[in-house]
Amino acid sequence: VRPLAVSALPSDDPLTGDDTQLALQLLYGLHYEGFEGVDPEWEWEPTLLALRNRIERRFVDALIADVGSPSPVAPAEVPDALRALIAAADGPSLSSFVLEQGTIDHLREFMIHRSIYQRREADAHTWGIPRLRGRAKSAMVTIQADEYGNGVAGRTHAELFATTMTVAGLDPTPGAYLDAVPGVTLATDNLVSLLGLHRRWRGALVGHLAVFEMTSVVPMGRYAAALRRVGLGAGAEFYDVHVEADAEHEIIAAEQLARGLADDEPGLIGDLLFGAAAVMAVERRLAEHLLDRWHQHRTSLREETLTRTA
Ligand SMILES: [Fe+2]
Ligand SMILES: [Fe+2]
């Protein structure tokens, strides 16, 4: 490991560019499982962190420009503010399309996009636990324990998703489809890694998790039904588990996690709402990308890599 002399930054779209988002994905990967053949000392190498910081700044500035700075509300109003934000979303519904007209190929592509996050589902939010106190900490622990299968080996949601992928004939190895997915997909995963790794963004991390939990039950039920319709019902457990668990999580997330943080650190309410708006914005862009491509009867994956992922 030797200091880097990097002067160039990725110059593509900071929200969706393949270069920007792949760079972030690789830099964040050092903090998760790392990479085979890559010296683990790179994780804390100062010149590499300086590079990461510059790329992150472009990403965060673009997110703020995209969703604005939500005006803070009183702590007691935070759960309703989150519900209002979710209710106001007017983007296209990916899960409705998949339920009504998704083919087995659509479902396989959908799983490939989601695999970037789902194969390490929950890990980024777990970084928030040491940075929270009181009710918010307890609520996050309750949610995360379920995400990890309550300590039962093989039952983490990330592992249930591996089964889903295998049933669909896909490779569940983490990172197997890194080349196949565009920046708009990587951005959904990079957002939560960024929020999780920076204590400064703990409020936004809470808002991100709250939206995840509060928008899960209906879409997850649709994906489970779509899998059964195309004959992949053996892989539906991942989605079924979410329908059940997130009916509870959505209440804990709004009333204990988000409200608890808002009561404890009211100065973070603006960040909390920013994190909620940011996840909705990146998810909306991903849904629009998939549906645009599918309506044109094109693949939603990076076309140059298709020969390797077919
Ligand atoms: Fe989960
Ligand atoms: Fe959940």
mmCIF file of C-alpha atoms and ligand atoms in Angstrom:
data_model
loop_
_atom_site.group_PDB
_atom_site.id
_atom_site.type_symbol
_atom_site.label_atom_id
_atom_site.label_comp_id
_atom_site.label_asym_id
_atom_site.label_seq_id
_atom_site.Cartn_x
_atom_site.Cartn_y
_atom_site.Cartn_z
ATOM 1 C CA VAL A 1 0.000 0.000 0.000
ATOM 2 C CA ARG A 2 1.583 3.249 -1.155
ATOM 3 C CA PRO A 3 0.177 6.798 -1.233
ATOM 4 C CA LEU A 4 -1.818 7.580 -4.354
ATOM 5 C CA ALA A 5 -1.197 10.565 -6.577
ATOM 6 C CA VAL A 6 -4.639 11.072 -8.080
ATOM 7 C CA SER A 7 -5.569 14.347 -9.649
ATOM 8 C CA ALA A 8 -8.526 13.304 -11.805
ATOM 9 C CA LEU A 9 -12.014 12.691 -10.459
ATOM 10 C CA PRO A 10 -14.847 10.957 -12.263
ATOM 11 C CA SER A 11 -16.533 13.707 -14.246
ATOM 12 C CA ASP A 12 -19.804 12.026 -15.190
ATOM 13 C CA ASP A 13 -23.208 12.662 -13.583
ATOM 14 C CA PRO A 14 -22.619 12.501 -9.819
ATOM 15 C CA LEU A 15 -26.031 10.865 -9.253
ATOM 16 C CA THR A 16 -26.091 8.268 -12.018
ATOM 17 C CA GLY A 17 -22.705 8.178 -13.742
ATOM 18 C CA ASP A 18 -21.156 4.725 -14.108
ATOM 19 C CA ASP A 19 -17.652 6.031 -13.288
ATOM 20 C CA THR A 20 -18.664 7.994 -10.190
ATOM 21 C CA GLN A 21 -20.861 5.281 -8.778
ATOM 22 C CA LEU A 22 -18.512 2.391 -9.567
ATOM 23 C CA ALA A 23 -15.650 4.310 -7.938
ATOM 24 C CA LEU A 24 -17.731 4.817 -4.781
ATOM 25 C CA GLN A 25 -18.907 1.205 -4.820
ATOM 26 C CA LEU A 26 -15.302 -0.049 -4.909
ATOM 27 C CA LEU A 27 -14.117 2.408 -2.251
ATOM 28 C CA TYR A 28 -16.992 1.430 0.063
ATOM 29 C CA GLY A 29 -16.378 -2.254 -0.661
ATOM 30 C CA LEU A 30 -13.130 -1.957 1.308
ATOM 31 C CA HIS A 31 -15.244 -1.319 4.444
ATOM 32 C CA TYR A 32 -17.441 -4.410 3.935
ATOM 33 C CA GLU A 33 -15.884 -7.704 2.855
ATOM 34 C CA GLY A 34 -12.992 -6.175 0.911
ATOM 35 C CA PHE A 35 -11.736 -7.708 -2.318
ATOM 36 C CA GLU A 36 -9.780 -10.851 -2.988
ATOM 37 C CA GLY A 37 -6.161 -9.958 -3.664
ATOM 38 C CA VAL A 38 -6.516 -6.365 -2.395
ATOM 39 C CA ASP A 39 -4.430 -5.439 0.651
ATOM 40 C CA PRO A 40 -6.878 -4.668 3.507
ATOM 41 C CA GLU A 41 -4.635 -1.759 4.564
ATOM 42 C CA TRP A 42 -6.189 0.231 1.709
ATOM 43 C CA GLU A 43 -9.324 0.685 3.846
ATOM 44 C CA TRP A 44 -7.685 3.440 5.912
ATOM 45 C CA GLU A 45 -5.000 4.650 3.492
ATOM 46 C CA PRO A 46 -5.178 8.468 3.827
ATOM 47 C CA THR A 47 -4.701 9.406 0.180
ATOM 48 C CA LEU A 48 -7.384 6.922 -0.884
ATOM 49 C CA LEU A 49 -9.746 8.320 1.778
ATOM 50 C CA ALA A 50 -9.027 11.819 0.479
ATOM 51 C CA LEU A 51 -10.044 10.688 -2.996
ATOM 52 C CA ARG A 52 -13.206 9.098 -1.611
ATOM 53 C CA ASN A 53 -14.023 12.303 0.198
ATOM 54 C CA ARG A 54 -13.831 14.343 -3.017
ATOM 55 C CA ILE A 55 -16.082 11.924 -4.906
ATOM 56 C CA GLU A 56 -18.533 11.809 -1.985
ATOM 57 C CA ARG A 57 -18.728 15.593 -1.907
ATOM 58 C CA ARG A 58 -19.917 15.696 -5.531
ATOM 59 C CA PHE A 59 -22.466 12.971 -4.765
ATOM 60 C CA VAL A 60 -23.812 14.674 -1.619
ATOM 61 C CA ASP A 61 -23.947 18.108 -3.274
ATOM 62 C CA ALA A 62 -25.925 16.618 -6.149
ATOM 63 C CA LEU A 63 -28.313 14.840 -3.764
ATOM 64 C CA ILE A 64 -28.935 18.084 -1.889
ATOM 65 C CA ALA A 65 -29.468 19.958 -5.164
ATOM 66 C CA ASP A 66 -31.895 17.213 -6.216
ATOM 67 C CA VAL A 67 -34.122 16.956 -3.129
ATOM 68 C CA GLY A 68 -33.431 20.284 -1.432
ATOM 69 C CA SER A 69 -33.095 20.737 2.313
ATOM 70 C CA PRO A 70 -36.418 19.655 3.853
ATOM 71 C CA SER A 71 -37.660 22.108 6.474
ATOM 72 C CA PRO A 72 -37.506 20.639 9.973
ATOM 73 C CA VAL A 73 -40.744 19.859 11.831
ATOM 74 C CA ALA A 74 -41.424 19.364 15.533
ATOM 75 C CA PRO A 75 -40.241 15.992 16.902
ATOM 76 C CA ALA A 76 -43.821 14.766 17.429
ATOM 77 C CA GLU A 77 -44.581 15.478 13.767
ATOM 78 C CA VAL A 78 -41.708 13.441 12.322
ATOM 79 C CA PRO A 79 -43.671 10.169 11.803
ATOM 80 C CA ASP A 80 -46.429 12.034 9.940
ATOM 81 C CA ALA A 81 -43.869 14.023 7.944
ATOM 82 C CA LEU A 82 -42.354 10.729 6.773
ATOM 83 C CA ARG A 83 -45.799 9.350 5.867
ATOM 84 C CA ALA A 84 -46.605 12.529 3.939
ATOM 85 C CA LEU A 85 -43.325 12.336 2.024
ATOM 86 C CA ILE A 86 -44.069 8.734 1.040
ATOM 87 C CA ALA A 87 -47.689 9.513 0.127
ATOM 88 C CA ALA A 88 -46.562 12.406 -2.089
ATOM 89 C CA ALA A 89 -44.350 10.175 -4.258
ATOM 90 C CA ASP A 90 -45.685 10.279 -7.794
ATOM 91 C CA GLY A 91 -43.075 8.180 -9.597
ATOM 92 C CA PRO A 92 -43.923 5.026 -11.550
ATOM 93 C CA SER A 93 -44.525 1.849 -9.534
ATOM 94 C CA LEU A 94 -41.952 -0.793 -10.352
ATOM 95 C CA SER A 95 -43.674 -3.398 -8.193
ATOM 96 C CA SER A 96 -47.045 -2.846 -9.918
ATOM 97 C CA PHE A 97 -45.435 -3.375 -13.321
ATOM 98 C CA VAL A 98 -43.653 -6.519 -12.125
ATOM 99 C CA LEU A 99 -46.854 -7.849 -10.549
ATOM 100 C CA GLU A 100 -49.005 -7.222 -13.601
ATOM 101 C CA GLN A 101 -46.697 -7.818 -16.556
ATOM 102 C CA GLY A 102 -43.290 -8.901 -15.274
ATOM 103 C CA THR A 103 -41.770 -11.813 -17.189
ATOM 104 C CA ILE A 104 -39.191 -14.182 -15.791
ATOM 105 C CA ASP A 105 -36.528 -12.084 -17.568
ATOM 106 C CA HIS A 106 -37.790 -8.887 -15.950
ATOM 107 C CA LEU A 107 -37.669 -10.576 -12.554
ATOM 108 C CA ARG A 108 -34.143 -11.863 -13.130
ATOM 109 C CA GLU A 109 -32.935 -8.403 -14.132
ATOM 110 C CA PHE A 110 -34.697 -6.888 -11.137
ATOM 111 C CA MET A 111 -32.894 -9.344 -8.832
ATOM 112 C CA ILE A 112 -29.543 -8.538 -10.455
ATOM 113 C CA HIS A 113 -30.035 -4.826 -9.732
ATOM 114 C CA ARG A 114 -31.164 -5.515 -6.169
ATOM 115 C CA SER A 115 -28.368 -8.009 -5.477
ATOM 116 C CA ILE A 116 -25.853 -5.177 -5.048
ATOM 117 C CA TYR A 117 -27.640 -4.102 -1.865
ATOM 118 C CA GLN A 118 -29.542 -7.239 -0.810
ATOM 119 C CA ARG A 119 -26.482 -9.503 -0.633
ATOM 120 C CA ARG A 120 -25.308 -7.346 2.261
ATOM 121 C CA GLU A 121 -28.725 -6.175 3.336
ATOM 122 C CA ALA A 122 -28.820 -4.311 6.659
ATOM 123 C CA ASP A 123 -25.045 -3.974 7.117
ATOM 124 C CA ALA A 124 -24.872 -0.247 6.313
ATOM 125 C CA HIS A 125 -27.657 0.614 8.754
ATOM 126 C CA THR A 126 -25.893 -1.387 11.473
ATOM 127 C CA TRP A 127 -23.093 1.199 11.403
ATOM 128 C CA GLY A 128 -25.647 3.560 12.920
ATOM 129 C CA ILE A 129 -26.133 1.574 16.128
ATOM 130 C CA PRO A 130 -23.075 2.875 18.048
ATOM 131 C CA ARG A 131 -24.007 6.420 17.005
ATOM 132 C CA LEU A 132 -27.535 6.394 18.435
ATOM 133 C CA ARG A 133 -28.828 6.411 21.994
ATOM 134 C CA GLY A 134 -31.989 5.615 23.899
ATOM 135 C CA ARG A 135 -35.176 4.696 22.038
ATOM 136 C CA ALA A 136 -33.667 5.187 18.587
ATOM 137 C CA LYS A 137 -30.817 2.775 19.359
ATOM 138 C CA SER A 138 -33.195 0.169 20.802
ATOM 139 C CA ALA A 139 -35.519 0.468 17.815
ATOM 140 C CA MET A 140 -32.660 0.055 15.373
ATOM 141 C CA VAL A 141 -31.402 -3.004 17.238
ATOM 142 C CA THR A 142 -34.893 -4.543 17.134
ATOM 143 C CA ILE A 143 -35.185 -3.994 13.376
ATOM 144 C CA GLN A 144 -31.635 -5.093 12.605
ATOM 145 C CA ALA A 145 -31.987 -8.284 14.666
ATOM 146 C CA ASP A 146 -34.838 -9.327 12.372
ATOM 147 C CA GLU A 147 -32.832 -8.352 9.284
ATOM 148 C CA TYR A 148 -30.132 -10.760 10.504
ATOM 149 C CA GLY A 149 -32.610 -13.581 11.124
ATOM 150 C CA ASN A 150 -32.438 -13.096 14.902
ATOM 151 C CA GLY A 151 -29.122 -14.864 15.046
ATOM 152 C CA VAL A 152 -30.299 -18.100 13.427
ATOM 153 C CA ALA A 153 -27.586 -19.267 11.042
ATOM 154 C CA GLY A 154 -28.587 -19.058 7.390
ATOM 155 C CA ARG A 155 -31.624 -16.851 8.065
ATOM 156 C CA THR A 156 -30.218 -13.384 7.437
ATOM 157 C CA HIS A 157 -32.212 -11.566 4.783
ATOM 158 C CA ALA A 158 -29.027 -11.352 2.705
ATOM 159 C CA GLU A 159 -28.836 -15.158 2.731
ATOM 160 C CA LEU A 160 -32.538 -15.573 1.960
ATOM 161 C CA PHE A 161 -31.918 -13.387 -1.082
ATOM 162 C CA ALA A 162 -29.099 -15.705 -2.159
ATOM 163 C CA THR A 163 -31.668 -18.530 -2.251
ATOM 164 C CA THR A 164 -33.998 -16.362 -4.331
ATOM 165 C CA MET A 165 -31.190 -15.729 -6.823
ATOM 166 C CA THR A 166 -30.214 -19.390 -6.996
ATOM 167 C CA VAL A 167 -33.812 -20.445 -7.653
ATOM 168 C CA ALA A 168 -33.863 -17.912 -10.512
ATOM 169 C CA GLY A 169 -30.659 -19.372 -11.972
ATOM 170 C CA LEU A 170 -28.500 -16.395 -10.958
ATOM 171 C CA ASP A 171 -25.089 -16.287 -9.281
ATOM 172 C CA PRO A 172 -25.500 -15.157 -5.642
ATOM 173 C CA THR A 173 -21.776 -14.443 -5.150
ATOM 174 C CA PRO A 174 -21.542 -10.857 -3.810
ATOM 175 C CA GLY A 175 -20.336 -8.585 -6.576
ATOM 176 C CA ALA A 176 -21.031 -11.138 -9.328
ATOM 177 C CA TYR A 177 -23.035 -8.547 -11.271
ATOM 178 C CA LEU A 178 -21.044 -5.424 -10.458
ATOM 179 C CA ASP A 179 -20.160 -4.945 -14.143
ATOM 180 C CA ALA A 180 -23.721 -5.544 -15.288
ATOM 181 C CA VAL A 181 -25.518 -2.834 -13.352
ATOM 182 C CA PRO A 182 -25.470 0.881 -14.240
ATOM 183 C CA GLY A 183 -24.594 3.825 -11.997
ATOM 184 C CA VAL A 184 -28.252 4.465 -11.251
ATOM 185 C CA THR A 185 -28.365 1.082 -9.492
ATOM 186 C CA LEU A 186 -25.054 1.477 -7.670
ATOM 187 C CA ALA A 187 -26.251 4.868 -6.388
ATOM 188 C CA THR A 188 -29.025 3.206 -4.362
ATOM 189 C CA ASP A 189 -26.442 1.112 -2.525
ATOM 190 C CA ASN A 190 -23.766 3.829 -2.333
ATOM 191 C CA LEU A 191 -26.235 6.214 -0.707
ATOM 192 C CA VAL A 192 -26.759 3.962 2.297
ATOM 193 C CA SER A 193 -23.050 3.133 2.559
ATOM 194 C CA LEU A 194 -22.263 6.848 2.614
ATOM 195 C CA LEU A 195 -24.883 7.577 5.276
ATOM 196 C CA GLY A 196 -23.792 4.576 7.338
ATOM 197 C CA LEU A 197 -20.070 5.316 7.252
ATOM 198 C CA HIS A 198 -20.336 8.958 8.314
ATOM 199 C CA ARG A 199 -21.422 9.669 11.890
ATOM 200 C CA ARG A 200 -22.256 13.164 10.648
ATOM 201 C CA TRP A 201 -25.083 11.625 8.563
ATOM 202 C CA ARG A 202 -26.638 9.485 11.317
ATOM 203 C CA GLY A 203 -29.881 11.476 11.140
ATOM 204 C CA ALA A 204 -30.144 10.838 7.399
ATOM 205 C CA LEU A 205 -29.342 7.152 7.972
ATOM 206 C CA VAL A 206 -32.323 6.915 10.317
ATOM 207 C CA GLY A 207 -34.542 8.624 7.735
ATOM 208 C CA HIS A 208 -33.281 6.196 5.090
ATOM 209 C CA LEU A 209 -34.049 3.122 7.191
ATOM 210 C CA ALA A 210 -37.445 4.505 8.188
ATOM 211 C CA VAL A 211 -38.445 4.929 4.529
ATOM 212 C CA PHE A 212 -37.134 1.454 3.673
ATOM 213 C CA GLU A 213 -39.286 -0.102 6.365
ATOM 214 C CA MET A 214 -42.332 2.083 5.708
ATOM 215 C CA THR A 215 -42.425 1.339 1.954
ATOM 216 C CA SER A 216 -41.759 -2.390 2.041
ATOM 217 C CA VAL A 217 -44.929 -4.383 2.743
ATOM 218 C CA VAL A 218 -46.997 -3.727 -0.399
ATOM 219 C CA PRO A 219 -44.144 -3.962 -2.957
ATOM 220 C CA MET A 220 -42.668 -7.062 -1.315
ATOM 221 C CA GLY A 221 -46.082 -8.764 -1.496
ATOM 222 C CA ARG A 222 -46.272 -7.915 -5.206
ATOM 223 C CA TYR A 223 -42.818 -9.354 -5.904
ATOM 224 C CA ALA A 224 -43.710 -12.561 -4.045
ATOM 225 C CA ALA A 225 -46.894 -12.906 -6.130
ATOM 226 C CA ALA A 226 -44.992 -12.230 -9.366
ATOM 227 C CA LEU A 227 -42.396 -14.888 -8.536
ATOM 228 C CA ARG A 228 -45.147 -17.445 -7.950
ATOM 229 C CA ARG A 229 -46.875 -16.474 -11.189
ATOM 230 C CA VAL A 230 -43.733 -17.135 -13.267
ATOM 231 C CA GLY A 231 -42.956 -20.415 -11.487
ATOM 232 C CA LEU A 232 -40.224 -19.159 -9.158
ATOM 233 C CA GLY A 233 -42.288 -19.558 -5.986
ATOM 234 C CA ALA A 234 -39.466 -21.529 -4.341
ATOM 235 C CA GLY A 235 -37.557 -18.241 -4.232
ATOM 236 C CA ALA A 236 -40.369 -16.165 -2.736
ATOM 237 C CA GLU A 237 -39.477 -16.603 0.921
ATOM 238 C CA PHE A 238 -37.245 -13.512 0.968
ATOM 239 C CA TYR A 239 -40.248 -11.413 -0.077
ATOM 240 C CA ASP A 240 -42.755 -13.228 2.169
ATOM 241 C CA VAL A 241 -40.519 -12.670 5.205
ATOM 242 C CA HIS A 242 -40.487 -8.936 4.473
ATOM 243 C CA VAL A 243 -44.260 -8.708 4.147
ATOM 244 C CA GLU A 244 -44.542 -10.155 7.643
ATOM 245 C CA ALA A 245 -41.586 -8.488 9.387
ATOM 246 C CA ASP A 246 -42.021 -5.044 7.865
ATOM 247 C CA ALA A 247 -45.646 -4.769 8.969
ATOM 248 C CA GLU A 248 -44.075 -4.415 12.428
ATOM 249 C CA HIS A 249 -40.912 -2.642 11.310
ATOM 250 C CA GLU A 250 -42.805 0.186 9.643
ATOM 251 C CA ILE A 251 -44.386 1.114 12.979
ATOM 252 C CA ILE A 252 -41.171 0.719 14.978
ATOM 253 C CA ALA A 253 -39.288 2.746 12.362
ATOM 254 C CA ALA A 254 -41.721 5.664 12.425
ATOM 255 C CA GLU A 255 -42.751 5.778 16.078
ATOM 256 C CA GLN A 256 -39.617 4.572 17.884
ATOM 257 C CA LEU A 257 -36.613 4.959 15.601
ATOM 258 C CA ALA A 258 -37.386 8.235 13.812
ATOM 259 C CA ARG A 259 -39.431 9.764 16.627
ATOM 260 C CA GLY A 260 -36.889 8.612 19.220
ATOM 261 C CA LEU A 261 -34.011 10.301 17.392
ATOM 262 C CA ALA A 262 -36.106 13.418 16.794
ATOM 263 C CA ASP A 263 -36.851 13.700 20.524
ATOM 264 C CA ASP A 264 -33.267 12.976 21.514
ATOM 265 C CA GLU A 265 -31.506 15.128 18.909
ATOM 266 C CA PRO A 266 -34.002 17.589 17.414
ATOM 267 C CA GLY A 267 -31.148 19.268 15.585
ATOM 268 C CA LEU A 268 -31.010 16.217 13.307
ATOM 269 C CA ILE A 269 -34.629 16.357 12.112
ATOM 270 C CA GLY A 270 -33.674 18.182 8.909
ATOM 271 C CA ASP A 271 -31.046 15.523 8.145
ATOM 272 C CA LEU A 272 -33.533 12.757 8.947
ATOM 273 C CA LEU A 273 -36.000 14.129 6.406
ATOM 274 C CA PHE A 274 -33.179 14.660 3.911
ATOM 275 C CA GLY A 275 -32.184 10.982 4.174
ATOM 276 C CA ALA A 276 -35.810 9.993 3.645
ATOM 277 C CA ALA A 277 -36.143 12.228 0.577
ATOM 278 C CA ALA A 278 -32.776 11.088 -0.805
ATOM 279 C CA VAL A 279 -33.635 7.379 -0.714
ATOM 280 C CA MET A 280 -36.965 8.057 -2.397
ATOM 281 C CA ALA A 281 -35.190 10.036 -5.126
ATOM 282 C CA VAL A 282 -32.549 7.380 -5.884
ATOM 283 C CA GLU A 283 -35.178 4.625 -5.836
ATOM 284 C CA ARG A 284 -37.387 6.633 -8.163
ATOM 285 C CA ARG A 285 -34.548 7.078 -10.658
ATOM 286 C CA LEU A 286 -33.857 3.331 -10.589
ATOM 287 C CA ALA A 287 -37.551 2.511 -11.133
ATOM 288 C CA GLU A 288 -37.734 4.976 -14.030
ATOM 289 C CA HIS A 289 -34.625 3.456 -15.606
ATOM 290 C CA LEU A 290 -35.962 -0.092 -15.425
ATOM 291 C CA LEU A 291 -39.424 0.802 -16.671
ATOM 292 C CA ASP A 292 -38.088 3.031 -19.501
ATOM 293 C CA ARG A 293 -35.875 0.246 -20.758
ATOM 294 C CA TRP A 294 -38.524 -2.438 -20.372
ATOM 295 C CA HIS A 295 -41.172 -0.381 -22.151
ATOM 296 C CA GLN A 296 -38.699 -0.117 -25.051
ATOM 297 C CA HIS A 297 -38.209 -3.918 -24.913
ATOM 298 C CA ARG A 298 -34.568 -3.380 -24.008
ATOM 299 C CA THR A 299 -32.494 -4.740 -21.157
ATOM 300 C CA SER A 300 -32.057 -2.556 -18.083
ATOM 301 C CA LEU A 301 -28.529 -3.920 -17.592
ATOM 302 C CA ARG A 302 -25.394 -2.359 -19.093
ATOM 303 C CA GLU A 303 -25.627 -3.582 -22.653
ATOM 304 C CA GLU A 304 -21.866 -3.917 -23.111
ATOM 305 C CA THR A 305 -21.728 -6.624 -20.427
ATOM 306 C CA LEU A 306 -24.682 -8.706 -21.568
ATOM 307 C CA THR A 307 -22.658 -11.446 -23.207
ATOM 308 C CA ARG A 308 -21.135 -12.180 -19.819
ATOM 309 C CA THR A 309 -24.328 -12.116 -17.783
ATOM 310 C CA ALA A 310 -26.699 -13.854 -20.185
HETATM 311 FE FE FE B 1 -34.873 -7.207 5.299
HETATM 312 FE FE FE B 2 -37.439 -4.693 7.744
#
